């Protein structure tokens, strides 16, 4: 997992959630791998970013880190992209796109897996 650019590696553990997933902690953050991109690089859910049904996914693309903020409408089964930020290898912000739009995740994709996790947590909190 190449998220060491974001912080120091503290631990790497394996979890089971509908399949095997990797989790990594760095300083005050906890990351859960929810999928991978075409290059096989992990796409991770930043669990410390979850606020209600809004959350962040992180993905490495080449030498850049892509940070996507998503919002799930759990009761309606919809997912919305709220913000896309691309960071260069040196950590500088290269681009921000705040276009909000509905996205249609494919089953078992990182988007679908993360939405399932966030919606389950949100549902359990209201019980």
GROMACS .gro file of N, CA and C in nm:
model
  381
    1UNK      N    1   0.085  -0.116   0.000
    1UNK     CA    2   0.000   0.000   0.000
    1UNK      C    3   0.090   0.122   0.000
    2UNK      N    4   0.070   0.217  -0.090
    2UNK     CA    5   0.161   0.328  -0.105
    2UNK      C    6   0.103   0.458  -0.052
    3UNK      N    7   0.039   0.453   0.064
    3UNK     CA    8  -0.016   0.573   0.124
    3UNK      C    9   0.080   0.636   0.223
    4UNK      N   10   0.205   0.594   0.219
    4UNK     CA   11   0.303   0.647   0.312
    4UNK      C   12   0.328   0.795   0.289
    5UNK      N   13   0.291   0.848   0.174
    5UNK     CA   14   0.305   0.990   0.147
    5UNK      C   15   0.211   1.073   0.235
    6UNK      N   16   0.105   1.012   0.283
    6UNK     CA   17   0.006   1.081   0.364
    6UNK      C   18   0.045   1.081   0.511
    7UNK      N   19   0.117   0.981   0.555
    7UNK     CA   20   0.157   0.975   0.695
    7UNK      C   21   0.240   0.851   0.722
    8UNK      N   22   0.294   0.840   0.842
    8UNK     CA   23   0.378   0.727   0.879
    8UNK      C   24   0.295   0.602   0.903
    9UNK      N   25   0.346   0.490   0.860
    9UNK     CA   26   0.279   0.363   0.876
    9UNK      C   27   0.288   0.316   1.020
   10UNK      N   28   0.175   0.283   1.080
   10UNK     CA   29   0.173   0.235   1.216
   10UNK      C   30   0.145   0.085   1.220
   11UNK      N   31   0.046   0.039   1.145
   11UNK     CA   32   0.011  -0.103   1.150
   11UNK      C   33  -0.060  -0.143   1.022
   12UNK      N   34  -0.052  -0.270   0.990
   12UNK     CA   35  -0.123  -0.326   0.876
   12UNK      C   36  -0.191  -0.452   0.925
   13UNK      N   37  -0.323  -0.460   0.909
   13UNK     CA   38  -0.399  -0.574   0.956
   13UNK      C   39  -0.495  -0.620   0.849
   14UNK      N   40  -0.545  -0.740   0.861
   14UNK     CA   41  -0.645  -0.792   0.769
   14UNK      C   42  -0.780  -0.796   0.837
   15UNK      N   43  -0.883  -0.761   0.763
   15UNK     CA   44  -1.020  -0.763   0.814
   15UNK      C   45  -1.107  -0.842   0.719
   16UNK      N   46  -1.222  -0.883   0.766
   16UNK     CA   47  -1.319  -0.947   0.679
   16UNK      C   48  -1.445  -0.862   0.678
   17UNK      N   49  -1.486  -0.822   0.557
   17UNK     CA   50  -1.610  -0.746   0.540
   17UNK      C   51  -1.661  -0.777   0.401
   18UNK      N   52  -1.748  -0.873   0.388
   18UNK     CA   53  -1.801  -0.921   0.261
   18UNK      C   54  -1.692  -0.984   0.175
   19UNK      N   55  -1.568  -0.973   0.214
   19UNK     CA   56  -1.451  -1.037   0.153
   19UNK      C   57  -1.331  -0.988   0.231
   20UNK      N   58  -1.214  -1.029   0.190
   20UNK     CA   59  -1.094  -0.987   0.262
   20UNK      C   60  -1.059  -0.844   0.223
   21UNK      N   61  -1.027  -0.763   0.321
   21UNK     CA   62  -0.990  -0.624   0.297
   21UNK      C   63  -0.867  -0.593   0.380
   22UNK      N   64  -0.790  -0.497   0.336
   22UNK     CA   65  -0.674  -0.453   0.412
   22UNK      C   66  -0.707  -0.323   0.482
   23UNK      N   67  -0.655  -0.308   0.600
   23UNK     CA   68  -0.674  -0.184   0.674
   23UNK      C   69  -0.537  -0.133   0.716
   24UNK      N   70  -0.521  -0.004   0.720
   24UNK     CA   71  -0.394   0.057   0.758
   24UNK      C   72  -0.422   0.179   0.843
   25UNK      N   73  -0.342   0.196   0.948
   25UNK     CA   74  -0.357   0.316   1.029
   25UNK      C   75  -0.234   0.404   1.008
   26UNK      N   76  -0.256   0.532   1.003
   26UNK     CA   77  -0.148   0.629   0.998
   26UNK      C   78  -0.185   0.741   1.091
   27UNK      N   79  -0.098   0.768   1.188
   27UNK     CA   80  -0.120   0.871   1.288
   27UNK      C   81  -0.264   0.870   1.337
   28UNK      N   82  -0.349   0.965   1.298
   28UNK     CA   83  -0.486   0.972   1.347
   28UNK      C   84  -0.589   0.920   1.247
   29UNK      N   85  -0.544   0.858   1.138
   29UNK     CA   86  -0.637   0.811   1.036
   29UNK      C   87  -0.640   0.659   1.031
   30UNK      N   88  -0.750   0.605   0.983
   30UNK     CA   89  -0.766   0.461   0.966
   30UNK      C   90  -0.819   0.439   0.826
   31UNK      N   91  -0.746   0.363   0.745
   31UNK     CA   92  -0.783   0.340   0.606
   31UNK      C   93  -0.825   0.196   0.586
   32UNK      N   94  -0.931   0.175   0.509
   32UNK     CA   95  -0.981   0.043   0.477
   32UNK      C   96  -0.982   0.029   0.325
   33UNK      N   97  -0.911  -0.070   0.274
   33UNK     CA   98  -0.910  -0.090   0.130
   33UNK      C   99  -1.045  -0.142   0.085
   34UNK      N  100  -1.107  -0.072  -0.011
   34UNK     CA  101  -1.240  -0.109  -0.061
   34UNK      C  102  -1.236  -0.153  -0.206
   35UNK      N  103  -1.120  -0.146  -0.269
   35UNK     CA  104  -1.106  -0.188  -0.408
   35UNK      C  105  -0.968  -0.152  -0.458
   36UNK      N  106  -0.953  -0.165  -0.589
   36UNK     CA  107  -0.826  -0.127  -0.652
   36UNK      C  108  -0.855  -0.071  -0.790
   37UNK      N  109  -0.759   0.008  -0.839
   37UNK     CA  110  -0.777   0.068  -0.972
   37UNK      C  111  -0.724  -0.027  -1.080
   38UNK      N  112  -0.724   0.017  -1.204
   38UNK     CA  113  -0.681  -0.067  -1.316
   38UNK      C  114  -0.536  -0.113  -1.304
   39UNK      N  115  -0.454  -0.033  -1.234
   39UNK     CA  116  -0.313  -0.067  -1.216
   39UNK      C  117  -0.290  -0.158  -1.096
   40UNK      N  118  -0.396  -0.191  -1.024
   40UNK     CA  119  -0.384  -0.274  -0.906
   40UNK      C  120  -0.353  -0.196  -0.780
   41UNK      N  121  -0.345  -0.063  -0.790
   41UNK     CA  122  -0.320   0.020  -0.672
   41UNK      C  123  -0.446   0.023  -0.587
   42UNK      N  124  -0.431   0.022  -0.454
   42UNK     CA  125  -0.548   0.020  -0.366
   42UNK      C  126  -0.627   0.151  -0.370
   43UNK      N  127  -0.757   0.137  -0.355
   43UNK     CA  128  -0.847   0.250  -0.331
   43UNK      C  129  -0.895   0.231  -0.188
   44UNK      N  130  -0.875   0.333  -0.105
   44UNK     CA  131  -0.904   0.318   0.037
   44UNK      C  132  -1.008   0.418   0.085
   45UNK      N  133  -1.087   0.373   0.180
   45UNK     CA  134  -1.185   0.455   0.250
   45UNK      C  135  -1.116   0.511   0.374
   46UNK      N  136  -1.115   0.642   0.387
   46UNK     CA  137  -1.060   0.707   0.506
   46UNK      C  138  -1.171   0.708   0.611
   47UNK      N  139  -1.165   0.613   0.703
   47UNK     CA  140  -1.272   0.599   0.801
   47UNK      C  141  -1.282   0.719   0.894
   48UNK      N  142  -1.172   0.792   0.914
   48UNK     CA  143  -1.179   0.910   0.999
   48UNK      C  144  -1.253   1.025   0.930
   49UNK      N  145  -1.274   1.014   0.799
   49UNK     CA  146  -1.343   1.120   0.725
   49UNK      C  147  -1.495   1.104   0.727
   50UNK      N  148  -1.543   0.988   0.768
   50UNK     CA  149  -1.686   0.959   0.761
   50UNK      C  150  -1.763   1.049   0.858
   51UNK      N  151  -1.855   1.126   0.802
   51UNK     CA  152  -1.944   1.211   0.881
   51UNK      C  153  -2.084   1.188   0.827
   52UNK      N  154  -2.160   1.109   0.900
   52UNK     CA  155  -2.292   1.070   0.851
   52UNK      C  156  -2.275   0.980   0.731
   53UNK      N  157  -2.319   1.027   0.614
   53UNK     CA  158  -2.304   0.947   0.492
   53UNK      C  159  -2.209   1.016   0.393
   54UNK      N  160  -2.130   1.109   0.442
   54UNK     CA  161  -2.028   1.174   0.359
   54UNK      C  162  -1.892   1.120   0.399
   55UNK      N  163  -1.808   1.090   0.300
   55UNK     CA  164  -1.680   1.027   0.328
   55UNK      C  165  -1.581   1.050   0.215
   56UNK      N  166  -1.457   1.006   0.237
   56UNK     CA  167  -1.349   1.029   0.141
   56UNK      C  168  -1.286   0.897   0.098
   57UNK      N  169  -1.261   0.886  -0.031
   57UNK     CA  170  -1.182   0.776  -0.087
   57UNK      C  171  -1.050   0.832  -0.137
   58UNK      N  172  -0.942   0.756  -0.117
   58UNK     CA  173  -0.809   0.795  -0.163
   58UNK      C  174  -0.756   0.690  -0.260
   59UNK      N  175  -0.687   0.737  -0.363
   59UNK     CA  176  -0.635   0.647  -0.465
   59UNK      C  177  -0.508   0.705  -0.524
   60UNK      N  178  -0.411   0.620  -0.546
   60UNK     CA  179  -0.289   0.665  -0.611
   60UNK      C  180  -0.307   0.649  -0.762
   61UNK      N  181  -0.271   0.752  -0.836
   61UNK     CA  182  -0.273   0.747  -0.983
   61UNK      C  183  -0.139   0.800  -1.031
   62UNK      N  184  -0.052   0.709  -1.072
   62UNK     CA  185   0.083   0.750  -1.109
   62UNK      C  186   0.154   0.803  -0.988
   63UNK      N  187   0.207   0.924  -0.997
   63UNK     CA  188   0.275   0.988  -0.884
   63UNK      C  189   0.182   1.077  -0.803
   64UNK      N  190   0.055   1.079  -0.838
   64UNK     CA  191  -0.042   1.166  -0.772
   64UNK      C  192  -0.132   1.086  -0.679
   65UNK      N  193  -0.192   1.157  -0.585
   65UNK     CA  194  -0.294   1.100  -0.497
   65UNK      C  195  -0.426   1.170  -0.529
   66UNK      N  196  -0.529   1.092  -0.555
   66UNK     CA  197  -0.662   1.146  -0.583
   66UNK      C  198  -0.747   1.127  -0.459
   67UNK      N  199  -0.810   1.235  -0.417
   67UNK     CA  200  -0.896   1.234  -0.298
   67UNK      C  201  -1.036   1.272  -0.344
   68UNK      N  202  -1.131   1.177  -0.330
   68UNK     CA  203  -1.269   1.202  -0.372
   68UNK      C  204  -1.359   1.205  -0.249
   69UNK      N  205  -1.441   1.308  -0.241
   69UNK     CA  206  -1.540   1.318  -0.135
   69UNK      C  207  -1.674   1.277  -0.193
   70UNK      N  208  -1.738   1.180  -0.130
   70UNK     CA  209  -1.865   1.124  -0.178
   70UNK      C  210  -1.972   1.139  -0.070
   71UNK      N  211  -2.097   1.137  -0.115
   71UNK     CA  212  -2.211   1.139  -0.023
   71UNK      C  213  -2.309   1.033  -0.068
   72UNK      N  214  -2.346   0.945   0.025
   72UNK     CA  215  -2.442   0.839  -0.005
   72UNK      C  216  -2.580   0.879   0.042
   73UNK      N  217  -2.679   0.857  -0.043
   73UNK     CA  218  -2.820   0.870  -0.005
   73UNK      C  219  -2.867   0.727   0.016
   74UNK      N  220  -2.841   0.676   0.133
   74UNK     CA  221  -2.859   0.533   0.161
   74UNK      C  222  -3.001   0.483   0.137
   75UNK      N  223  -3.100   0.555   0.184
   75UNK     CA  224  -3.238   0.513   0.168
   75UNK      C  225  -3.282   0.505   0.022
   76UNK      N  226  -3.218   0.583  -0.062
   76UNK     CA  227  -3.251   0.586  -0.205
   76UNK      C  228  -3.154   0.503  -0.289
   77UNK      N  229  -3.047   0.454  -0.226
   77UNK     CA  230  -2.948   0.375  -0.298
   77UNK      C  231  -2.870   0.457  -0.400
   78UNK      N  232  -2.849   0.585  -0.371
   78UNK     CA  233  -2.778   0.673  -0.464
   78UNK      C  234  -2.646   0.719  -0.404
   79UNK      N  235  -2.551   0.750  -0.494
   79UNK     CA  236  -2.420   0.797  -0.453
   79UNK      C  237  -2.386   0.922  -0.533
   80UNK      N  238  -2.331   1.022  -0.463
   80UNK     CA  239  -2.299   1.149  -0.528
   80UNK      C  240  -2.153   1.185  -0.505
   81UNK      N  241  -2.090   1.233  -0.609
   81UNK     CA  242  -1.955   1.285  -0.600
   81UNK      C  243  -1.967   1.432  -0.562
   82UNK      N  244  -1.896   1.473  -0.457
   82UNK     CA  245  -1.903   1.612  -0.412
   82UNK      C  246  -1.778   1.692  -0.445
   83UNK      N  247  -1.662   1.625  -0.439
   83UNK     CA  248  -1.536   1.698  -0.460
   83UNK      C  249  -1.429   1.600  -0.505
   84UNK      N  250  -1.344   1.646  -0.594
   84UNK     CA  251  -1.229   1.571  -0.641
   84UNK      C  252  -1.107   1.660  -0.624
   85UNK      N  253  -1.006   1.610  -0.555
   85UNK     CA  254  -0.882   1.685  -0.536
   85UNK      C  255  -0.766   1.595  -0.577
   86UNK      N  256  -0.672   1.651  -0.653
   86UNK     CA  257  -0.555   1.576  -0.697
   86UNK      C  258  -0.432   1.643  -0.637
   87UNK      N  259  -0.350   1.561  -0.569
   87UNK     CA  260  -0.229   1.609  -0.505
   87UNK      C  261  -0.107   1.553  -0.578
   88UNK      N  262  -0.008   1.637  -0.601
   88UNK     CA  263   0.116   1.595  -0.664
   88UNK      C  264   0.198   1.512  -0.565
   89UNK      N  265   0.303   1.447  -0.616
   89UNK     CA  266   0.388   1.362  -0.532
   89UNK      C  267   0.447   1.439  -0.414
   90UNK      N  268   0.472   1.568  -0.430
   90UNK     CA  269   0.529   1.649  -0.322
   90UNK      C  270   0.424   1.697  -0.222
   91UNK      N  271   0.297   1.660  -0.244
   91UNK     CA  272   0.189   1.696  -0.152
   91UNK      C  273   0.114   1.822  -0.188
   92UNK      N  274   0.160   1.893  -0.291
   92UNK     CA  275   0.092   2.016  -0.333
   92UNK      C  276  -0.038   1.984  -0.405
   93UNK      N  277  -0.139   2.063  -0.378
   93UNK     CA  278  -0.268   2.048  -0.444
   93UNK      C  279  -0.255   2.092  -0.590
   94UNK      N  280  -0.285   2.002  -0.683
   94UNK     CA  281  -0.271   2.031  -0.826
   94UNK      C  282  -0.403   2.076  -0.888
   95UNK      N  283  -0.516   2.019  -0.840
   95UNK     CA  284  -0.645   2.048  -0.903
   95UNK      C  285  -0.758   2.015  -0.807
   96UNK      N  286  -0.864   2.095  -0.814
   96UNK     CA  287  -0.985   2.070  -0.735
   96UNK      C  288  -1.106   2.084  -0.827
   97UNK      N  289  -1.197   1.990  -0.818
   97UNK     CA  290  -1.322   1.997  -0.893
   97UNK      C  291  -1.434   1.977  -0.792
   98UNK      N  292  -1.519   2.077  -0.778
   98UNK     CA  293  -1.630   2.072  -0.681
   98UNK      C  294  -1.765   2.046  -0.749
   99UNK      N  295  -1.762   1.990  -0.869
   99UNK     CA  296  -1.885   1.959  -0.940
   99UNK      C  297  -1.957   1.843  -0.871
  100UNK      N  298  -2.078   1.869  -0.825
  100UNK     CA  299  -2.156   1.763  -0.761
  100UNK      C  300  -2.240   1.693  -0.867
  101UNK      N  301  -2.231   1.560  -0.865
  101UNK     CA  302  -2.309   1.482  -0.961
  101UNK      C  303  -2.334   1.342  -0.907
  102UNK      N  304  -2.442   1.283  -0.953
  102UNK     CA  305  -2.470   1.145  -0.915
  102UNK      C  306  -2.378   1.053  -0.992
  103UNK      N  307  -2.327   0.953  -0.923
  103UNK     CA  308  -2.247   0.852  -0.991
  103UNK      C  309  -2.316   0.718  -0.974
  104UNK      N  310  -2.291   0.629  -1.066
  104UNK     CA  311  -2.360   0.500  -1.068
  104UNK      C  312  -2.257   0.388  -1.055
  105UNK      N  313  -2.225   0.350  -0.931
  105UNK     CA  314  -2.119   0.251  -0.911
  105UNK      C  315  -2.157   0.112  -0.957
  106UNK      N  316  -2.059   0.045  -1.016
  106UNK     CA  317  -2.078  -0.095  -1.055
  106UNK      C  318  -2.070  -0.181  -0.930
  107UNK      N  319  -2.146  -0.290  -0.925
  107UNK     CA  320  -2.138  -0.380  -0.809
  107UNK      C  321  -1.994  -0.426  -0.785
  108UNK      N  322  -1.956  -0.434  -0.658
  108UNK     CA  323  -1.824  -0.479  -0.613
  108UNK      C  324  -1.711  -0.383  -0.647
  109UNK      N  325  -1.745  -0.262  -0.695
  109UNK     CA  326  -1.642  -0.161  -0.720
  109UNK      C  327  -1.609  -0.091  -0.588
  110UNK      N  328  -1.502  -0.015  -0.587
  110UNK     CA  329  -1.464   0.059  -0.466
  110UNK      C  330  -1.576   0.154  -0.424
  111UNK      N  331  -1.640   0.219  -0.521
  111UNK     CA  332  -1.750   0.311  -0.488
  111UNK      C  333  -1.866   0.236  -0.423
  112UNK      N  334  -1.904   0.122  -0.479
  112UNK     CA  335  -2.015   0.043  -0.425
  112UNK      C  336  -1.979  -0.014  -0.288
  113UNK      N  337  -1.856  -0.066  -0.274
  113UNK     CA  338  -1.814  -0.124  -0.146
  113UNK      C  339  -1.811  -0.019  -0.036
  114UNK      N  340  -1.756   0.098  -0.068
  114UNK     CA  341  -1.748   0.204   0.034
  114UNK      C  342  -1.887   0.252   0.073
  115UNK      N  343  -1.975   0.264  -0.025
  115UNK     CA  344  -2.112   0.308   0.004
  115UNK      C  345  -2.182   0.206   0.096
  116UNK      N  346  -2.161   0.078   0.070
  116UNK     CA  347  -2.221  -0.025   0.153
  116UNK      C  348  -2.172  -0.014   0.298
  117UNK      N  349  -2.044   0.006   0.316
  117UNK     CA  350  -1.987   0.018   0.451
  117UNK      C  351  -2.044   0.140   0.522
  118UNK      N  352  -2.042   0.254   0.456
  118UNK     CA  353  -2.088   0.379   0.517
  118UNK      C  354  -2.237   0.372   0.549
  119UNK      N  355  -2.315   0.315   0.460
  119UNK     CA  356  -2.459   0.304   0.485
  119UNK      C  357  -2.490   0.208   0.600
  120UNK      N  358  -2.414   0.099   0.609
  120UNK     CA  359  -2.435   0.006   0.722
  120UNK      C  360  -2.404   0.075   0.854
  121UNK      N  361  -2.294   0.149   0.857
  121UNK     CA  362  -2.257   0.218   0.980
  121UNK      C  363  -2.363   0.323   1.015
  122UNK      N  364  -2.407   0.399   0.915
  122UNK     CA  365  -2.509   0.503   0.939
  122UNK      C  366  -2.639   0.441   0.990
  123UNK      N  367  -2.677   0.327   0.933
  123UNK     CA  368  -2.799   0.260   0.975
  123UNK      C  369  -2.786   0.207   1.118
  124UNK      N  370  -2.671   0.152   1.150
  124UNK     CA  371  -2.649   0.099   1.286
  124UNK      C  372  -2.645   0.209   1.391
  125UNK      N  373  -2.598   0.328   1.353
  125UNK     CA  374  -2.593   0.440   1.448
  125UNK      C  375  -2.732   0.492   1.483
  126UNK      N  376  -2.826   0.480   1.390
  126UNK     CA  377  -2.961   0.530   1.415
  126UNK      C  378  -3.047   0.432   1.494
  127UNK      N  379  -2.998   0.310   1.511
  127UNK     CA  380  -3.075   0.209   1.584
  127UNK      C  381  -3.057   0.223   1.732
   0.00000   0.00000   0.00000
